[in-house]
PDB file of C-alpha atoms in Angstrom:
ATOM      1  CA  UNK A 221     142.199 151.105 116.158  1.00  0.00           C
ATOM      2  CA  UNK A 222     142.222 148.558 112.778  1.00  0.00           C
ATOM      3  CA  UNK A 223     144.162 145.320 113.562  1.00  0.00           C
ATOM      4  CA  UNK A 224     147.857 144.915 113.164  1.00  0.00           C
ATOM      5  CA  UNK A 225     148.883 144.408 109.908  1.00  0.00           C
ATOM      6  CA  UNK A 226     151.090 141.378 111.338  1.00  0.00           C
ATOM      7  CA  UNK A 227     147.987 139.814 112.072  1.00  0.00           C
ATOM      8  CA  UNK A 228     146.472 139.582 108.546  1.00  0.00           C
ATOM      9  CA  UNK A 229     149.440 139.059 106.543  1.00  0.00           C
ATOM     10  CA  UNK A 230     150.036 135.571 108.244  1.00  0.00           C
ATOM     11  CA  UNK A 231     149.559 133.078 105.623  1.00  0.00           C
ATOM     12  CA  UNK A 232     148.577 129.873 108.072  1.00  0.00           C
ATOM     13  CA  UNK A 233     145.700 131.535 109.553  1.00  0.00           C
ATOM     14  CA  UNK A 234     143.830 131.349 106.421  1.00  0.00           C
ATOM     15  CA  UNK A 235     145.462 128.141 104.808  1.00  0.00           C
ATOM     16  CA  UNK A 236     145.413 124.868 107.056  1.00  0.00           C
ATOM     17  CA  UNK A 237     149.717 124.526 106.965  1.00  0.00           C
ATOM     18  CA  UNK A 238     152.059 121.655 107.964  1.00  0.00           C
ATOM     19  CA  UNK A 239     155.376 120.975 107.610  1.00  0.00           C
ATOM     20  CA  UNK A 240     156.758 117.954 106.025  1.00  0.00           C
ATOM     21  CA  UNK A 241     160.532 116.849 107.769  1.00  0.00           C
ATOM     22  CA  UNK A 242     163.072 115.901 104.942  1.00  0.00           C
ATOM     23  CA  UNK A 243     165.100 114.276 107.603  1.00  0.00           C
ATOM     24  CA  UNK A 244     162.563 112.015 109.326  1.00  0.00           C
ATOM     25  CA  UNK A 245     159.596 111.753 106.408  1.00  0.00           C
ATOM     26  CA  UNK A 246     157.254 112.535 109.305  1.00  0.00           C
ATOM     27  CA  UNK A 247     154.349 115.070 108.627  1.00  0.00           C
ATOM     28  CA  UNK A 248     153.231 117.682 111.584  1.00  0.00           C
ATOM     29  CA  UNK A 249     150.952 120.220 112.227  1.00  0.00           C
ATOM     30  CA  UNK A 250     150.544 123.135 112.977  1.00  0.00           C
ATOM     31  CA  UNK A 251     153.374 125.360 110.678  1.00  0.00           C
ATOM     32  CA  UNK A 252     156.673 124.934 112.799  1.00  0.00           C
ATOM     33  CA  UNK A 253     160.448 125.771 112.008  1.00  0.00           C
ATOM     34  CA  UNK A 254     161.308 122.534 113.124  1.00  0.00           C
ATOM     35  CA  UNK A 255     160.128 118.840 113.310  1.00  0.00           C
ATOM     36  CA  UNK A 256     158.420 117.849 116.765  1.00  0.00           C
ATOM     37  CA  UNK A 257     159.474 114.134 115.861  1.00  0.00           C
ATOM     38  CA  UNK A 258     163.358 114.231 115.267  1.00  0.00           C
ATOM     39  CA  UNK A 259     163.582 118.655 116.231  1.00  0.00           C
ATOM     40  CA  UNK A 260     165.751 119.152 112.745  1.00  0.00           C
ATOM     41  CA  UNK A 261     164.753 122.532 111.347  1.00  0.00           C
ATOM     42  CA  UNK A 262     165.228 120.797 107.795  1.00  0.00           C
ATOM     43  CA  UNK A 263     161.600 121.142 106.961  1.00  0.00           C
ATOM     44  CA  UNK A 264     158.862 121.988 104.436  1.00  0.00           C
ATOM     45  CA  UNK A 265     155.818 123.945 104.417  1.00  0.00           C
ATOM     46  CA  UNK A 266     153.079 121.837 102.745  1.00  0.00           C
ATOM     47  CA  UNK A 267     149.311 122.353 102.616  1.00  0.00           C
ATOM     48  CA  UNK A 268     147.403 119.531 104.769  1.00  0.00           C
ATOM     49  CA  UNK A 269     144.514 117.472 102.757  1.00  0.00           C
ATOM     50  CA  UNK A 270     141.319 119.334 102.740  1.00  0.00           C
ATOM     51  CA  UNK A 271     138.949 116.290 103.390  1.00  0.00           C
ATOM     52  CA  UNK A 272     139.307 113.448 106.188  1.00  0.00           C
ATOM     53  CA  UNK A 273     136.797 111.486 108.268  1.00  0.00           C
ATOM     54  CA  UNK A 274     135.497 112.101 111.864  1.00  0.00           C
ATOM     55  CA  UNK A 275     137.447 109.978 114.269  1.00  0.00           C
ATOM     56  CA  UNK A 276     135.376 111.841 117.878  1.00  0.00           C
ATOM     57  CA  UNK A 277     133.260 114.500 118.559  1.00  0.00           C
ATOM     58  CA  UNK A 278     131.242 115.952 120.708  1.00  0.00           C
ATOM     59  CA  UNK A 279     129.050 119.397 121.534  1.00  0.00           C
ATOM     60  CA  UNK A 280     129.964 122.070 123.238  1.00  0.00           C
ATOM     61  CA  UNK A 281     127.475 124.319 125.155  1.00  0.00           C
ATOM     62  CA  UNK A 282     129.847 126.364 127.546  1.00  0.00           C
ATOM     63  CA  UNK A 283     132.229 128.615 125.844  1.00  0.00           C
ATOM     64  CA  UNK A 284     134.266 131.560 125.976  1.00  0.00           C
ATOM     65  CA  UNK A 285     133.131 135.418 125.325  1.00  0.00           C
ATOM     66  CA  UNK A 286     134.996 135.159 122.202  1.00  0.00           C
ATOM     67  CA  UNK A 287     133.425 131.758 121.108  1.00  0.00           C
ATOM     68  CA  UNK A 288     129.572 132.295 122.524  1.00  0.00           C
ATOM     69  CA  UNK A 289     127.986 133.362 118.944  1.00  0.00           C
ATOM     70  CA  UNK A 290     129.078 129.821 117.910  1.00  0.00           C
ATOM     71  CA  UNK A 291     127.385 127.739 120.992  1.00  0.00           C
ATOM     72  CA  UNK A 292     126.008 125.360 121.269  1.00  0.00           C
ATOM     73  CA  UNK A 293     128.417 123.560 118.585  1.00  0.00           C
ATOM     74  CA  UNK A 294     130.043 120.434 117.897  1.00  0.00           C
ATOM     75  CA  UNK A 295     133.740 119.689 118.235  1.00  0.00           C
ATOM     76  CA  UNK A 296     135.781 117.217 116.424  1.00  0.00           C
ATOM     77  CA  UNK A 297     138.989 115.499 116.064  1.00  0.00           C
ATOM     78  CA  UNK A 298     139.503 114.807 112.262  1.00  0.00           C
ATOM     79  CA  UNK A 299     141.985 112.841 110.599  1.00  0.00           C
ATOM     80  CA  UNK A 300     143.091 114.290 107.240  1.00  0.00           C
ATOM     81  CA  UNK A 301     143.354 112.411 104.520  1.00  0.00           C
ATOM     82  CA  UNK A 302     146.689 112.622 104.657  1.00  0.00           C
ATOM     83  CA  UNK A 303     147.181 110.942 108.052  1.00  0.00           C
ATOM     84  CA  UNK A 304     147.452 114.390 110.248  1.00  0.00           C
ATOM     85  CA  UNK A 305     144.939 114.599 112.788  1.00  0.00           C
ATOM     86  CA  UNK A 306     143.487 118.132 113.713  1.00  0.00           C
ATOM     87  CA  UNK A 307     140.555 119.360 116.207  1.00  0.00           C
ATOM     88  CA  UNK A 308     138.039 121.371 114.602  1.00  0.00           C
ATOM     89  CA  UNK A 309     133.964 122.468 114.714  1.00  0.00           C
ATOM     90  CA  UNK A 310     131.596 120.357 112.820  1.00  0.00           C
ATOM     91  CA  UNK A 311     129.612 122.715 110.867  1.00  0.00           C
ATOM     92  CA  UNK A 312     126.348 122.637 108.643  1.00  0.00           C
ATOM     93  CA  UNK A 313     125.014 119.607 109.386  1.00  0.00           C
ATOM     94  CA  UNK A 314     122.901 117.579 111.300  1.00  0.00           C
ATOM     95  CA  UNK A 315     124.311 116.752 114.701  1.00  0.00           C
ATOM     96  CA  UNK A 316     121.738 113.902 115.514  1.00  0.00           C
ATOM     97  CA  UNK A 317     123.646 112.368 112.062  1.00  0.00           C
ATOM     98  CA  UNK A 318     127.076 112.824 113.082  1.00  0.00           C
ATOM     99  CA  UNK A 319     128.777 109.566 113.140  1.00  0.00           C
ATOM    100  CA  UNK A 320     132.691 108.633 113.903  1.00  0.00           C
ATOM    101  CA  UNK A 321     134.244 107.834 110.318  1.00  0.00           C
ATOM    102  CA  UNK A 322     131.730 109.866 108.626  1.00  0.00           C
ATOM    103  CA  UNK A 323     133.644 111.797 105.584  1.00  0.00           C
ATOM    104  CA  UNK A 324     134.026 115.667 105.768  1.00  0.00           C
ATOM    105  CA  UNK A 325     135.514 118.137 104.055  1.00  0.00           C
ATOM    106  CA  UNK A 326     137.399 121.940 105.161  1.00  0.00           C
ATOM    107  CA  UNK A 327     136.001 124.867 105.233  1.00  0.00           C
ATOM    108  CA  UNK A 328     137.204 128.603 105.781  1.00  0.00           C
ATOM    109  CA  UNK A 329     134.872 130.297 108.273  1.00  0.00           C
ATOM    110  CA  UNK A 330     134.856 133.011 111.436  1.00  0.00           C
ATOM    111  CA  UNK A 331     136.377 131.073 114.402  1.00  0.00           C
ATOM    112  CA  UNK A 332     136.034 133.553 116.707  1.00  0.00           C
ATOM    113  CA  UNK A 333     135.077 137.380 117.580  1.00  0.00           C
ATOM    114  CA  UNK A 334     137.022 139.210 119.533  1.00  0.00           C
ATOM    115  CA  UNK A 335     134.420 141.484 121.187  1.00  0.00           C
ATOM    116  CA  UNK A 336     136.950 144.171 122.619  1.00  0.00           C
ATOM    117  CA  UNK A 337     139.502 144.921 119.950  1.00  0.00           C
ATOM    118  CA  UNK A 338     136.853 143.981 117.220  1.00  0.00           C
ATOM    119  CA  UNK A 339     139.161 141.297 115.739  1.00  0.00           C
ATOM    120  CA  UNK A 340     137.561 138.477 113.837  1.00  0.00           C
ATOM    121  CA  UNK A 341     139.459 135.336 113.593  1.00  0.00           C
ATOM    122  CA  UNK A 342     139.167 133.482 110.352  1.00  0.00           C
ATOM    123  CA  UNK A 343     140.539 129.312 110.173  1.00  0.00           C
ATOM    124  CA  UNK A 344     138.877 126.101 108.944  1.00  0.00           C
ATOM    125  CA  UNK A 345     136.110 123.976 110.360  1.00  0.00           C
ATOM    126  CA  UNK A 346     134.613 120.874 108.868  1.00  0.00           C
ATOM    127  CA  UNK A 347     131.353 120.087 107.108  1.00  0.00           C
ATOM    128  CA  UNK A 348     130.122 116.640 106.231  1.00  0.00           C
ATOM    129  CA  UNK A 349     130.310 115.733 102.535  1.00  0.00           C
TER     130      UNK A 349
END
């Protein structure tokens, strides 16, 4: 059976999108109708920064079905150049290195395999710079 069409027309699983509230001025992610600071739905889609620095991390080694072609790996919280904060993998680099406030940049890559329907799930992870 070939995946929904729903489920690879959705714009915000391959672009990293916020919303920016014209009421408040506050900035949010993940893509919402309405603002999780003030709850207007007078809001903006926007596309978050693409590079940020490593604010914690640290490596996984139990995961799910879905996740175990990615283990062991390293899990971060990021914050975006532009001030959002997001939790992503560290990626392509040396893990011994890793340091909080050390500069990386997003990437598009497989997050995930679903091993029974045969979906893969595409989304961003980070790489150092």
């Amino acid at each position: 059976m070939e995946p929904p069409k729903i489920w690879r027309d959705k714009r915000q699983r391959y672009l990293a999108l916020g919303i920016n509230c014209k009421k408040c001025g506050k900035r949010s992610f993940p893509l919402s109708e309405y603002c999780p600071y003030c709850g207007t739905n007078d809001v903006e889609e926007y596309r978050l920064a693409e590079t940020g620095k490593i604010l914690y991390f640290t490596n996984v080694s139990m995961t799910s079905d879905e996740m175990a072609f990615n283990a062991p790996y390293c899990l971060g919280i990021v914050e975006l150049d532009d001030g959002i904060k997001v939790t992503g993998q560290i990626i392509d680099c040396d893990y011994n290195n890793l340091k909080n406030g050390m500069e990386v940049k997003m990437v598009f890559r497989i997050l995930a395999r679903d091993g029974h329907e045969g979906l893969i799930k595409y989304g961003f992870k980070f790489t150092s710079m």
